mmCIF file of C-alpha atoms in Angstrom:
data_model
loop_
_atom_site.group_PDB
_atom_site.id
_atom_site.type_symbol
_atom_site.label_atom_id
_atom_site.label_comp_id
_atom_site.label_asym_id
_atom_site.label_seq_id
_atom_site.Cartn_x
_atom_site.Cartn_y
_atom_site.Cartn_z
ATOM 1 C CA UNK B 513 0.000 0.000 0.000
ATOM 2 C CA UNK B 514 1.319 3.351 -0.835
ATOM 3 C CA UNK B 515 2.615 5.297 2.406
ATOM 4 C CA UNK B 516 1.773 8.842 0.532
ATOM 5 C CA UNK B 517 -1.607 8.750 -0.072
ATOM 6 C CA UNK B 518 -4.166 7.610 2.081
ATOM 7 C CA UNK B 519 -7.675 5.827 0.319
ATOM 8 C CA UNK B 520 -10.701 8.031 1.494
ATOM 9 C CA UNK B 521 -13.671 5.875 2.588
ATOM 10 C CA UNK B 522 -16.797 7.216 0.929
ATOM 11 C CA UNK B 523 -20.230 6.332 2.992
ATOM 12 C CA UNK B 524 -22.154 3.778 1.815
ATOM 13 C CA UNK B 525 -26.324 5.073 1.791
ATOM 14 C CA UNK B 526 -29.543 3.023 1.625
ATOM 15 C CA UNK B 527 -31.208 2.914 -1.391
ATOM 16 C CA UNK B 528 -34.458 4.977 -1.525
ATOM 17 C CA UNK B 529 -35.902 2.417 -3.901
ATOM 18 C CA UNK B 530 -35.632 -0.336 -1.024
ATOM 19 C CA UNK B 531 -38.536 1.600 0.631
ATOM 20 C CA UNK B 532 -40.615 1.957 -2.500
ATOM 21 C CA UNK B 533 -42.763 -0.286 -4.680
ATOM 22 C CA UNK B 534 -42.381 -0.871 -8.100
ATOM 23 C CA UNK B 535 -39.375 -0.176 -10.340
ATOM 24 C CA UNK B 536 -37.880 3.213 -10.788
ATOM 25 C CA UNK B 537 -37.079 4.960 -14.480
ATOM 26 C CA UNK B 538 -33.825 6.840 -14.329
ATOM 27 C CA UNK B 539 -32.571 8.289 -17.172
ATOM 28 C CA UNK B 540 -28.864 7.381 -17.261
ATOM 29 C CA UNK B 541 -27.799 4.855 -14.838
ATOM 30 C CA UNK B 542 -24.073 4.406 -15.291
ATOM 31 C CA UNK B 543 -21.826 1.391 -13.460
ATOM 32 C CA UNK B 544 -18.205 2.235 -12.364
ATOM 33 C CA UNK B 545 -17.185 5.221 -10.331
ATOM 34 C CA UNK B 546 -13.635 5.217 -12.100
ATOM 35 C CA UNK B 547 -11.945 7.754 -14.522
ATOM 36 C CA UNK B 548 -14.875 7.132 -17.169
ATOM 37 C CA UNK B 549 -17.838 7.218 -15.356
ATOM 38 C CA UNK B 550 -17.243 9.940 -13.226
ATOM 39 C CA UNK B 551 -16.320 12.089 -16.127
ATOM 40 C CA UNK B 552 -19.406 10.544 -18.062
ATOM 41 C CA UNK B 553 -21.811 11.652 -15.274
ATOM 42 C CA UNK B 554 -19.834 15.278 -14.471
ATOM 43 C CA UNK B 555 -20.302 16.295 -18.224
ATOM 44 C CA UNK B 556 -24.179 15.177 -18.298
ATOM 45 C CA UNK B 557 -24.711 16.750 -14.867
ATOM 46 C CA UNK B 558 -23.119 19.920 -16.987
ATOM 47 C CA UNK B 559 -25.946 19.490 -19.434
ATOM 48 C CA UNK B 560 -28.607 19.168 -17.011
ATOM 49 C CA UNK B 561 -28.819 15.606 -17.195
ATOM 50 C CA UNK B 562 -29.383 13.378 -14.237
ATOM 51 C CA UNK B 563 -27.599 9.942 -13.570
ATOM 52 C CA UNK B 564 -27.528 7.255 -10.984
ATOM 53 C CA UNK B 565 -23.612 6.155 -10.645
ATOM 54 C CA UNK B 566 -23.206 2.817 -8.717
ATOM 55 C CA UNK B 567 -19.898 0.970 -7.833
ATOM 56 C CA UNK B 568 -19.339 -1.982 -5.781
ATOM 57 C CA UNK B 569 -15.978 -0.347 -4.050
ATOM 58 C CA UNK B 570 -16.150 2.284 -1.883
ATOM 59 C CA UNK B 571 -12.936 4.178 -2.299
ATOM 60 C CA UNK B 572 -10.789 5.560 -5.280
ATOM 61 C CA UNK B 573 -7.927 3.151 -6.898
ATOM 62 C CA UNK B 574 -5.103 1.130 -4.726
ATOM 63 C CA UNK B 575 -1.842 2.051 -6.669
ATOM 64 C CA UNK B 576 -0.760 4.860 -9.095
ATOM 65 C CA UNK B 577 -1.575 3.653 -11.948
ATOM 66 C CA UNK B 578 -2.513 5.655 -14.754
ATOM 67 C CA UNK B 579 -0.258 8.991 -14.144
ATOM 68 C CA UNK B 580 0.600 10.824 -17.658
ATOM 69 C CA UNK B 581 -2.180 12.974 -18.420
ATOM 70 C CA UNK B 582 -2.459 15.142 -21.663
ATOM 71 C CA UNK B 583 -3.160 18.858 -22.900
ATOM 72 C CA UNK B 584 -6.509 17.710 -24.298
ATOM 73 C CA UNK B 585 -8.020 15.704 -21.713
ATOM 74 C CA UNK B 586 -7.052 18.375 -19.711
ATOM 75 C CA UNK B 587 -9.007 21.182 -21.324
ATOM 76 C CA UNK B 588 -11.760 17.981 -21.400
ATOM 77 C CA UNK B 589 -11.312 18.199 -17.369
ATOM 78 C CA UNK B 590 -10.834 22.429 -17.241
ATOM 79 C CA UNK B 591 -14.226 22.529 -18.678
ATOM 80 C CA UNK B 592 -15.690 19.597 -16.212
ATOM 81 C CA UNK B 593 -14.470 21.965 -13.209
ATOM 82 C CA UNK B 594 -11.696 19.147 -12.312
ATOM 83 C CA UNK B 595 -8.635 20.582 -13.711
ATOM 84 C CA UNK B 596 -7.268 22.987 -11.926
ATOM 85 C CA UNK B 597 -6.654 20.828 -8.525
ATOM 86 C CA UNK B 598 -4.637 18.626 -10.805
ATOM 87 C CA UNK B 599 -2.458 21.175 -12.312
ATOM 88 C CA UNK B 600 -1.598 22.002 -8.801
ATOM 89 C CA UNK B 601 -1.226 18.997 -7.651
ATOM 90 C CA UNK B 602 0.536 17.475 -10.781
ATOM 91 C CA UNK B 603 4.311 17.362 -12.107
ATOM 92 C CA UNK B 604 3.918 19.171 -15.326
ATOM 93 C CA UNK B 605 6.218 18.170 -18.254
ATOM 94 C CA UNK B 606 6.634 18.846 -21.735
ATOM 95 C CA UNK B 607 10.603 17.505 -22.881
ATOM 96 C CA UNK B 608 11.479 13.544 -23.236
ATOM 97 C CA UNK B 609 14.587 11.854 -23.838
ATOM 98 C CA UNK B 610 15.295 8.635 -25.240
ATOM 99 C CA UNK B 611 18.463 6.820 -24.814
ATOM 100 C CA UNK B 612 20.159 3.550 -26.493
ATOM 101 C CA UNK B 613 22.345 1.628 -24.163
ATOM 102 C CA UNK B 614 24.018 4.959 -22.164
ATOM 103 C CA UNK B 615 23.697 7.398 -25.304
ATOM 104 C CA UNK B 616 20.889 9.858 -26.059
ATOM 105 C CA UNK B 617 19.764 9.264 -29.864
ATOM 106 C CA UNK B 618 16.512 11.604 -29.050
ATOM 107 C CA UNK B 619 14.680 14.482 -27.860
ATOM 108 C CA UNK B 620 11.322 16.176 -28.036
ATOM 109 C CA UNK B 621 9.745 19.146 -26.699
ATOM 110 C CA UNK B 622 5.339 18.452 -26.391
ATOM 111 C CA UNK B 623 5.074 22.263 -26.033
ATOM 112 C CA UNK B 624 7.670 24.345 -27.935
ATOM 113 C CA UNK B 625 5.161 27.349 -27.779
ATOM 114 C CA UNK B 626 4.261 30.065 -24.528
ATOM 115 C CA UNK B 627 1.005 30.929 -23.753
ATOM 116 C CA UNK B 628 -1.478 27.990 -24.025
ATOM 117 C CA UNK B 629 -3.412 27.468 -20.758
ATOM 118 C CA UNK B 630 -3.419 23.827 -19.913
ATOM 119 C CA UNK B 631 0.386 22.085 -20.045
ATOM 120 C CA UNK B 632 1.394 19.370 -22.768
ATOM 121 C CA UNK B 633 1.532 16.764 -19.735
ATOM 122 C CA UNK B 634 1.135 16.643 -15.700
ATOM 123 C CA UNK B 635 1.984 13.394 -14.011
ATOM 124 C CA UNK B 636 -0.725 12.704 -11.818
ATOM 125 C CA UNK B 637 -1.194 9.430 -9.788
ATOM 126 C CA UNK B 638 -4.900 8.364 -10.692
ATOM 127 C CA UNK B 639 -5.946 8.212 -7.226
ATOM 128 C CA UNK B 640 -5.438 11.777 -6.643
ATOM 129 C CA UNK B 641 -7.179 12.344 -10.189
ATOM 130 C CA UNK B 642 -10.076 10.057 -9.067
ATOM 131 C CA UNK B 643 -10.763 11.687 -5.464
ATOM 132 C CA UNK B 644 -11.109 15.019 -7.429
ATOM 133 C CA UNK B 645 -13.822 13.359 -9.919
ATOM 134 C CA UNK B 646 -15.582 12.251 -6.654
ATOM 135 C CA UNK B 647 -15.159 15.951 -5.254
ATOM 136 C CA UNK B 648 -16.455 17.377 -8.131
ATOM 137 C CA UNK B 649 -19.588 14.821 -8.637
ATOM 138 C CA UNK B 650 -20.860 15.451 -5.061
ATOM 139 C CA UNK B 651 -20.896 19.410 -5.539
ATOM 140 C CA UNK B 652 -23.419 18.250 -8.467
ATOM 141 C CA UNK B 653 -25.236 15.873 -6.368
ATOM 142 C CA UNK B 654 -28.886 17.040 -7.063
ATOM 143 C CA UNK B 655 -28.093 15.536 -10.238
ATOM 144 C CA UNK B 656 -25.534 13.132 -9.881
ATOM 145 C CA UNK B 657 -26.921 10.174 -7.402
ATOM 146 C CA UNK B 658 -23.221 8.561 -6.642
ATOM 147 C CA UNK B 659 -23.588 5.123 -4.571
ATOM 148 C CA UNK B 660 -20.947 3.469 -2.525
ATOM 149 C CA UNK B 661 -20.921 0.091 -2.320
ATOM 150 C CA UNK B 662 -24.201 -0.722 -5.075
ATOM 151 C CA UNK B 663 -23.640 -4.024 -7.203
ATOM 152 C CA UNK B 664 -24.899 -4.887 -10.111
ATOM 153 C CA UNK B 665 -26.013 -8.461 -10.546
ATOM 154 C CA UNK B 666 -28.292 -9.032 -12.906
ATOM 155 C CA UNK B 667 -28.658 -7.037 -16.827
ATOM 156 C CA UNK B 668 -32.373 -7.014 -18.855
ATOM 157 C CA UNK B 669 -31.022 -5.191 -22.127
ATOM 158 C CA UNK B 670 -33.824 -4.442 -24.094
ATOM 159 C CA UNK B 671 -34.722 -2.391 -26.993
ATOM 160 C CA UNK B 672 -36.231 0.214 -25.045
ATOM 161 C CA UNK B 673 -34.513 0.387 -21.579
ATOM 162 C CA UNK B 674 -32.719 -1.150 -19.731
ATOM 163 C CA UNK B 675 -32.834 -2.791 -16.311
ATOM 164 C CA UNK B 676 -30.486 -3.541 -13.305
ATOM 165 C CA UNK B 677 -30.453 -5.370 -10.228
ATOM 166 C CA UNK B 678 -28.149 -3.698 -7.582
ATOM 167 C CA UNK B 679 -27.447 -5.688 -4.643
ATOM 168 C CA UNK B 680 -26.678 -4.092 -1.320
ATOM 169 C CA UNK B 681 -25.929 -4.733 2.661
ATOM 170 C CA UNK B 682 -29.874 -3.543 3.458
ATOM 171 C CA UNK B 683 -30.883 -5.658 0.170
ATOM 172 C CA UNK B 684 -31.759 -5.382 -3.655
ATOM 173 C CA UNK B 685 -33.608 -3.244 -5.729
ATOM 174 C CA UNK B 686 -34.103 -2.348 -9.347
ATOM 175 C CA UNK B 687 -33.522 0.704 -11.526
ATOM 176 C CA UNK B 688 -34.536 0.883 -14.922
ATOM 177 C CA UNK B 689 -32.923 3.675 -17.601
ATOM 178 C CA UNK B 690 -32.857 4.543 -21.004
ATOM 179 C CA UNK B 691 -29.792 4.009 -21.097
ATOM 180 C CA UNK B 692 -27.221 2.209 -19.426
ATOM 181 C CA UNK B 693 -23.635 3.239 -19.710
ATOM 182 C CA UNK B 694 -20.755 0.466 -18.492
ATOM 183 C CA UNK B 695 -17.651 1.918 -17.237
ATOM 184 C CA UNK B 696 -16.679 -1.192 -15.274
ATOM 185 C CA UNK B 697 -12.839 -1.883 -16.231
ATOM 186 C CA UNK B 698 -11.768 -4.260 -18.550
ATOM 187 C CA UNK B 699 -12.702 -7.337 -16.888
ATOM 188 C CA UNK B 700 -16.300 -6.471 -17.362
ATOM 189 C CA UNK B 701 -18.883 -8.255 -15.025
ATOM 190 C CA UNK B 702 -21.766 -6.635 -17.276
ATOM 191 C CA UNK B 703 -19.916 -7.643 -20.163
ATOM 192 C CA UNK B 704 -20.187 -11.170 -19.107
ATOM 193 C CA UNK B 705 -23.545 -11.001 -17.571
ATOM 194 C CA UNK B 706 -24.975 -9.753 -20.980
ATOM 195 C CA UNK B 707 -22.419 -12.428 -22.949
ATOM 196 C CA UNK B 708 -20.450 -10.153 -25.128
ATOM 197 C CA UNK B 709 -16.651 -10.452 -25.803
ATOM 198 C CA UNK B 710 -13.855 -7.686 -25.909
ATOM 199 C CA UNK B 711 -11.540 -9.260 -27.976
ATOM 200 C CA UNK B 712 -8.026 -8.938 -29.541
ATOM 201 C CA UNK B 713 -4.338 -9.531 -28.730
ATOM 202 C CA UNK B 714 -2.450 -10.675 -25.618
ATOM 203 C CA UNK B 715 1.270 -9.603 -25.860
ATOM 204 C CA UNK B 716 3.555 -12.236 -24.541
ATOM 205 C CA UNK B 717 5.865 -9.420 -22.248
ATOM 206 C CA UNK B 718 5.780 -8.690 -19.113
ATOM 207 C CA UNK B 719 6.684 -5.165 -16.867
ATOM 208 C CA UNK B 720 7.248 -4.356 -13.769
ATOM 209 C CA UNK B 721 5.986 -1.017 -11.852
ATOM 210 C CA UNK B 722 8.015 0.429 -9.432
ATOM 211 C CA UNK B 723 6.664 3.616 -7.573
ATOM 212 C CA UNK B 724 9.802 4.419 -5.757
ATOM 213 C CA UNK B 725 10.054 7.496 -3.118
ATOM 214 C CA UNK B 726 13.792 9.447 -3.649
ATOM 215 C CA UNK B 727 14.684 12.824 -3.617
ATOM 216 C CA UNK B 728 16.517 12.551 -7.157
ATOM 217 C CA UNK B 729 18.524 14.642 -9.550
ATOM 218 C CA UNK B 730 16.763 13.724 -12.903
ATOM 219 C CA UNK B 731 14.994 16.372 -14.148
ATOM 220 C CA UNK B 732 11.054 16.529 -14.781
ATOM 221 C CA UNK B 733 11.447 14.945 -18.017
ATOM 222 C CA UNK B 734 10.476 11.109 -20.096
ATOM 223 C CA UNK B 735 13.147 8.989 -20.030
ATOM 224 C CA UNK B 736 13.616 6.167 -22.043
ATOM 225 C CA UNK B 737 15.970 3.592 -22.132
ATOM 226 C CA UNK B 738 16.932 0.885 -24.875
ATOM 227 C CA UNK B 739 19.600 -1.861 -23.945
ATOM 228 C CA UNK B 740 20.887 0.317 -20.703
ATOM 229 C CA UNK B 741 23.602 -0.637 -19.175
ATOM 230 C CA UNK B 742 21.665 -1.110 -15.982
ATOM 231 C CA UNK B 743 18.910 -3.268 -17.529
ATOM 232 C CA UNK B 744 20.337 -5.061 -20.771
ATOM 233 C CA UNK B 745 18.718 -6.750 -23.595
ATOM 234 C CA UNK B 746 15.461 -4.764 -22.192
ATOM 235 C CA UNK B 747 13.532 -1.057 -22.056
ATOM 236 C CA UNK B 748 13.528 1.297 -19.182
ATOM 237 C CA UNK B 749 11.060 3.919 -18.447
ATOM 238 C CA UNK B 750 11.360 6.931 -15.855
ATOM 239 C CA UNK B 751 8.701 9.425 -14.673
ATOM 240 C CA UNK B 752 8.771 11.636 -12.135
ATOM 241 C CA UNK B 753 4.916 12.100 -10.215
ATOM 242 C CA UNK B 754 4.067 14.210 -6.975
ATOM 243 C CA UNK B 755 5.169 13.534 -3.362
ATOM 244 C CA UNK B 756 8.552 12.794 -4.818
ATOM 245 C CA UNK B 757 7.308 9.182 -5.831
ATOM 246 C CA UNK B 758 9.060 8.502 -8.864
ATOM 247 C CA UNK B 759 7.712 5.811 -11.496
ATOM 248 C CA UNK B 760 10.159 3.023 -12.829
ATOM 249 C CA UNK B 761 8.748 0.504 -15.981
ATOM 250 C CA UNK B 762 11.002 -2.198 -16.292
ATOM 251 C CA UNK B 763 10.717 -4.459 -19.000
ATOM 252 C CA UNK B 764 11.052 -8.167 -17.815
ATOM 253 C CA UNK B 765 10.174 -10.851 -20.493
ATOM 254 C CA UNK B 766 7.541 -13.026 -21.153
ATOM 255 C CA UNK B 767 9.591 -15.892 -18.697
ATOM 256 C CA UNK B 768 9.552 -13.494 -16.033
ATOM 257 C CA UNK B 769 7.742 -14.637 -12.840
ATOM 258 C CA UNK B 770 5.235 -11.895 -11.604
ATOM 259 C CA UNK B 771 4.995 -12.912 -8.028
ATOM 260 C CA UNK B 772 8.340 -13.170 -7.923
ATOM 261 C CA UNK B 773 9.254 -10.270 -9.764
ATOM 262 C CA UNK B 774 6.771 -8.304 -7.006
ATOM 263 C CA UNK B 775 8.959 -8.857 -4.199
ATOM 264 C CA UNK B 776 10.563 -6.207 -2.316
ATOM 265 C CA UNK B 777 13.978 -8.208 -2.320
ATOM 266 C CA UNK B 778 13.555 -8.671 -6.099
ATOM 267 C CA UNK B 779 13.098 -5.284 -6.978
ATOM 268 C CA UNK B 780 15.664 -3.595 -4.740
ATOM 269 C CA UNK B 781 18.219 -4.552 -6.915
ATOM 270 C CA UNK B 782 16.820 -3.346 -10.202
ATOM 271 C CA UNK B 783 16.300 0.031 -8.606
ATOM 272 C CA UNK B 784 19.864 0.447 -6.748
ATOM 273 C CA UNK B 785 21.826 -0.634 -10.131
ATOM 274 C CA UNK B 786 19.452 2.230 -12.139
ATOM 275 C CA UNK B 787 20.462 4.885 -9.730
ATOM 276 C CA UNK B 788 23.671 3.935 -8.206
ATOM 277 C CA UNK B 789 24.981 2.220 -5.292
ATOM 278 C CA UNK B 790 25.471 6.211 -3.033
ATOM 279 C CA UNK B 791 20.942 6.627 -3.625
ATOM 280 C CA UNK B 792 18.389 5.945 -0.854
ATOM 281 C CA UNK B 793 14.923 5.112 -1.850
ATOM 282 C CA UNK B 794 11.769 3.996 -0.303
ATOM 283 C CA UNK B 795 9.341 0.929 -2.508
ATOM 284 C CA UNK B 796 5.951 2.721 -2.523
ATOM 285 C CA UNK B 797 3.927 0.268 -4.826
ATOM 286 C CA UNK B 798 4.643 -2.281 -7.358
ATOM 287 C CA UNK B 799 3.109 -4.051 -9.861
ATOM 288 C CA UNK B 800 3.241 -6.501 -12.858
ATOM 289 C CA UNK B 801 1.018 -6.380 -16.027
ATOM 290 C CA UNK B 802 1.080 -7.723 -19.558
ATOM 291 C CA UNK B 803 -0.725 -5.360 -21.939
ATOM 292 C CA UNK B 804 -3.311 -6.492 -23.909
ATOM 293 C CA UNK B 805 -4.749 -4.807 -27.444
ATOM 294 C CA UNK B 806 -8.741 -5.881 -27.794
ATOM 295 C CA UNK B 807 -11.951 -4.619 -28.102
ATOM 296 C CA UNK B 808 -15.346 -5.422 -28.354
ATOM 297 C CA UNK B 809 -16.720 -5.833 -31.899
ATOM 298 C CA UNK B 810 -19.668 -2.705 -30.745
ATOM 299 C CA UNK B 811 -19.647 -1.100 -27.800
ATOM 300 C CA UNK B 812 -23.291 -0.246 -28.379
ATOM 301 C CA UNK B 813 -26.034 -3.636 -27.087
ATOM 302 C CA UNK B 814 -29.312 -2.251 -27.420
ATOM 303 C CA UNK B 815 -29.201 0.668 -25.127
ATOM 304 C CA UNK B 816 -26.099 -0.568 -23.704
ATOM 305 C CA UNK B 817 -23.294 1.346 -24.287
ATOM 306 C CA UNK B 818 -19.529 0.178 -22.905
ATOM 307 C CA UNK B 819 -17.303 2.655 -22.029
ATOM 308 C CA UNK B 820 -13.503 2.887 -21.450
ATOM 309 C CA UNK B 821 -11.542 -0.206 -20.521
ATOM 310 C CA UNK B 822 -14.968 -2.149 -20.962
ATOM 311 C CA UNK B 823 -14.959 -1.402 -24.918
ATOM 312 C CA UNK B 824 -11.749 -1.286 -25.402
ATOM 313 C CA UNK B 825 -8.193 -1.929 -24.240
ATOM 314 C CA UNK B 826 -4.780 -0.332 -26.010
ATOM 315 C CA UNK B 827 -1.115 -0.855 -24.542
ATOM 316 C CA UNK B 828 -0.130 1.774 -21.849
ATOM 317 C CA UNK B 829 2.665 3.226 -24.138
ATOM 318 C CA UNK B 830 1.729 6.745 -25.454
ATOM 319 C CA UNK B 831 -0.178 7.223 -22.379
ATOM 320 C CA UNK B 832 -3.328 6.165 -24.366
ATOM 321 C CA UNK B 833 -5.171 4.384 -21.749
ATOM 322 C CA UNK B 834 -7.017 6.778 -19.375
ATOM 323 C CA UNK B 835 -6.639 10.149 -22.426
ATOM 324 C CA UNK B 836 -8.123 7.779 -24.900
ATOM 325 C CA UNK B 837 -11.139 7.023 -22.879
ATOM 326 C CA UNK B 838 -11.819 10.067 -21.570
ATOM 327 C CA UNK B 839 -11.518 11.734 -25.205
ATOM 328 C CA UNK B 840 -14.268 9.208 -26.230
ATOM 329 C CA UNK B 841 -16.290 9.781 -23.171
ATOM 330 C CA UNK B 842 -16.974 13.584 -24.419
ATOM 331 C CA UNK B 843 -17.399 12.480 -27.550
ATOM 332 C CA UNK B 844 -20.139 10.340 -26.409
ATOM 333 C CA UNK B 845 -21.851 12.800 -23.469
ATOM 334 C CA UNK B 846 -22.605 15.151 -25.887
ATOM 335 C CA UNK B 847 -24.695 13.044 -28.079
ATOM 336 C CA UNK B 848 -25.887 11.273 -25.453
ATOM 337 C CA UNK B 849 -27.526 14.897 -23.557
ATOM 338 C CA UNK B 850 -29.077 15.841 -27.227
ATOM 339 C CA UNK B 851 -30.733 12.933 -27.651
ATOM 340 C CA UNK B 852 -32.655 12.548 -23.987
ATOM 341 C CA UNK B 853 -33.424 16.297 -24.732
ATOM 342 C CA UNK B 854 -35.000 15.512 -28.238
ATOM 343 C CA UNK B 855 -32.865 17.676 -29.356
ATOM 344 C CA UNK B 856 -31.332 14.721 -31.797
ATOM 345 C CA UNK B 857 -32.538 11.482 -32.891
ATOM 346 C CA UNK B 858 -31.420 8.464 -31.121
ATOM 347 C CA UNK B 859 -30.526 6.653 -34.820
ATOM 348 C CA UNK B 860 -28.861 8.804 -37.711
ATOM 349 C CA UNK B 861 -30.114 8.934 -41.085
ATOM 350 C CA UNK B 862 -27.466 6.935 -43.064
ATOM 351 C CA UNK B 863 -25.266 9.819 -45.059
ATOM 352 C CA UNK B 864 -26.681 10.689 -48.491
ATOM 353 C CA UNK B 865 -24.713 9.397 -51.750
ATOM 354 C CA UNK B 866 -24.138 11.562 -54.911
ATOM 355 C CA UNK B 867 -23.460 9.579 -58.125
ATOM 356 C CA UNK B 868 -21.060 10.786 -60.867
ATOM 357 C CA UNK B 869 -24.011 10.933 -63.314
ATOM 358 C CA UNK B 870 -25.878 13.519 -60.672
ATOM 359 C CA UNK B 871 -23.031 16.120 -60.125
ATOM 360 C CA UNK B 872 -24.012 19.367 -62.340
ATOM 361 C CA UNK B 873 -21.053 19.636 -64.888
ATOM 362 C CA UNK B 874 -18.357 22.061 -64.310
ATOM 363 C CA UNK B 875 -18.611 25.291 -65.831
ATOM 364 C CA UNK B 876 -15.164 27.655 -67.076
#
């Protein structure tokens, strides 16, 4: 567990629909209080639309995680009212280096001109990113209903509505909605309960996170290694985030052990040979992934629509992840608020054709 940051607790609250009978019609109900649904609700709360966000946790993410955020999801978040914290909070960055073995073959600059309001980057562990999402839902709570601790456990996707069944400590309950929007990570439970498939490519690699705490003298910049002399035959990866927690990728191999590879007296020496024998450092968190590219074949079931990890899963390289689906989730919240307002029609007219024969011939 990381020794910077402490998890808030969030309250759990009975369900008013325990105490009622019959079903109640919501218009959005959306499942996953991560990144992607809290953004998804904040921007239709913005629009005047009202949502019902459950999540069967009751606290933001365990871990760092996603940390590079970008220029445009950043003006996405200015305009949500969740930006600014994050700025301030957030190692901003704009240069990167890449290195083969100990030279430097590369360097870029995100941001080579003054004056534009949001940064190219800020590193940002997602926990503190998440606990500002939750801080800026509840100042919209008349129309964002946000519930700790609400499962889903049953899906009725019809053509419609749609219908859940929430399980809780005090009991279940139903809501139904006209629309349903998943936002439940990539091992989707309503993905499965509703028997769709996200599918695509595992890559046979492994890499190890290391969140180490240092006072260092690397600069607020991307490094990259290839081959270093520290590491050989593999890739290196060096970000800098708040409370001086600095994040190491390490690539491993697809032999590598991940339990093994987790362990404090495994890791130590990966970290000490990287920064020198003379450097004192602290483990905060660690972790082992293999990356997967997949998606699901729609991300639209009737008046289901998948969201983020749930529709779709990209390698963490590029910092693609967590930009990617929030990009997407404005791109959908708009449409989404036109249509419950009439404003738009829930299916578009397929795009008019012109044939050759039809254009008017071109005049001198």
């Amino acid at each position: 567990m990381p020794t910077t940051y402490n998890n808030p607790v969030y309250p759990y609250r009975r369900a008013p629909e325990l105490d009622r009978d019959g079903i109640r019609h919501c218009p959005v109900v959306i499942v996953g209080a991560g990144p992607t649904g809290l953004a998804m609700a904040i921007d239709l709360a913005q629009q005047g639309i009202e949502s019902v966000v459950l999540d069967d946790n009751n606290t933001v993410s365990v871990g760092s995680r996603a940390i590079c955020f970008a220029k445009r999801t950043l003006e996405i978040l200015d305009r949500l009212g969740c930006a600014q914290p994050m700025v301030d909070k957030g190692v901003t960055w704009q240069r990167g280096r890449v290195f083969f073995q100990a030279r430097e073959v590369y360097d870029f600059d995100l941001l080579p001109e003054a004056g534009h309001r949001m940064p190219a980057f800020i590193n940002l562990q997602q926990y503190y990113f998440e606990e500002y999402l939750v801080d800026r839902a509840n100042e919209l709570n008349e129309l964002i209903d946000l519930r700790w601790l609400h499962k889903v456990t049953a899906v009725d996707s019809q053509a419609e509505r749609s219908e859940v069944l929430v399980s809780t400590e005090d009991g279940d309950y139903r809501l139904a909605c006209d629309y349903l929007l998943v936002a439940d990570g990539a091992n989707s439970r309503i993905r499965d309960l509703l028997g769709l498939e996200s599918r695509g490519q595992v890559f046979q690699d492994r890499f190890l996170i290391a969140d180490v705490i240092m006072k260092a003298v690397f600069p607020t910049e991307r490094w990259f290694w290839f081959d270093p002399p520290f590491h050989p035959n593999q890739s290196v990866l060096l970000h800098r985030q708040p409370d001086n927690v600095w994040r190491i990728d390490f690539q491993l191999g697809w032999d590598a052990d991940p339990e093994e590879e987790k362990k404090e007296e495994n890791i130590r020496p990966r970290v000490q040979a990287m920064l020198g024998a003379d450097v004192e450092f602290e483990l905060e968190w660690a972790s082992v992934y293999t990356f997967r590219c997949r998606k699901m074949d729609s991300y639209i079931h009737r008046r289901v629509f998948f969201m983020g990890d749930a529709a779709h899963q990209v390698s963490p390289f590029g910092a693609r992840g967590a930009n990617g689906a929030l990009q997407s989730t404005e791109n959908l919240a708009w449409k989404l608020a036109r249509v419950l307002k009439g404003q738009a029609p829930r299916r578009c007219s397929p795009p008019t054709t012109t044939s050759a024969s039809t254009v008017p011939p071109r005049t001198s």
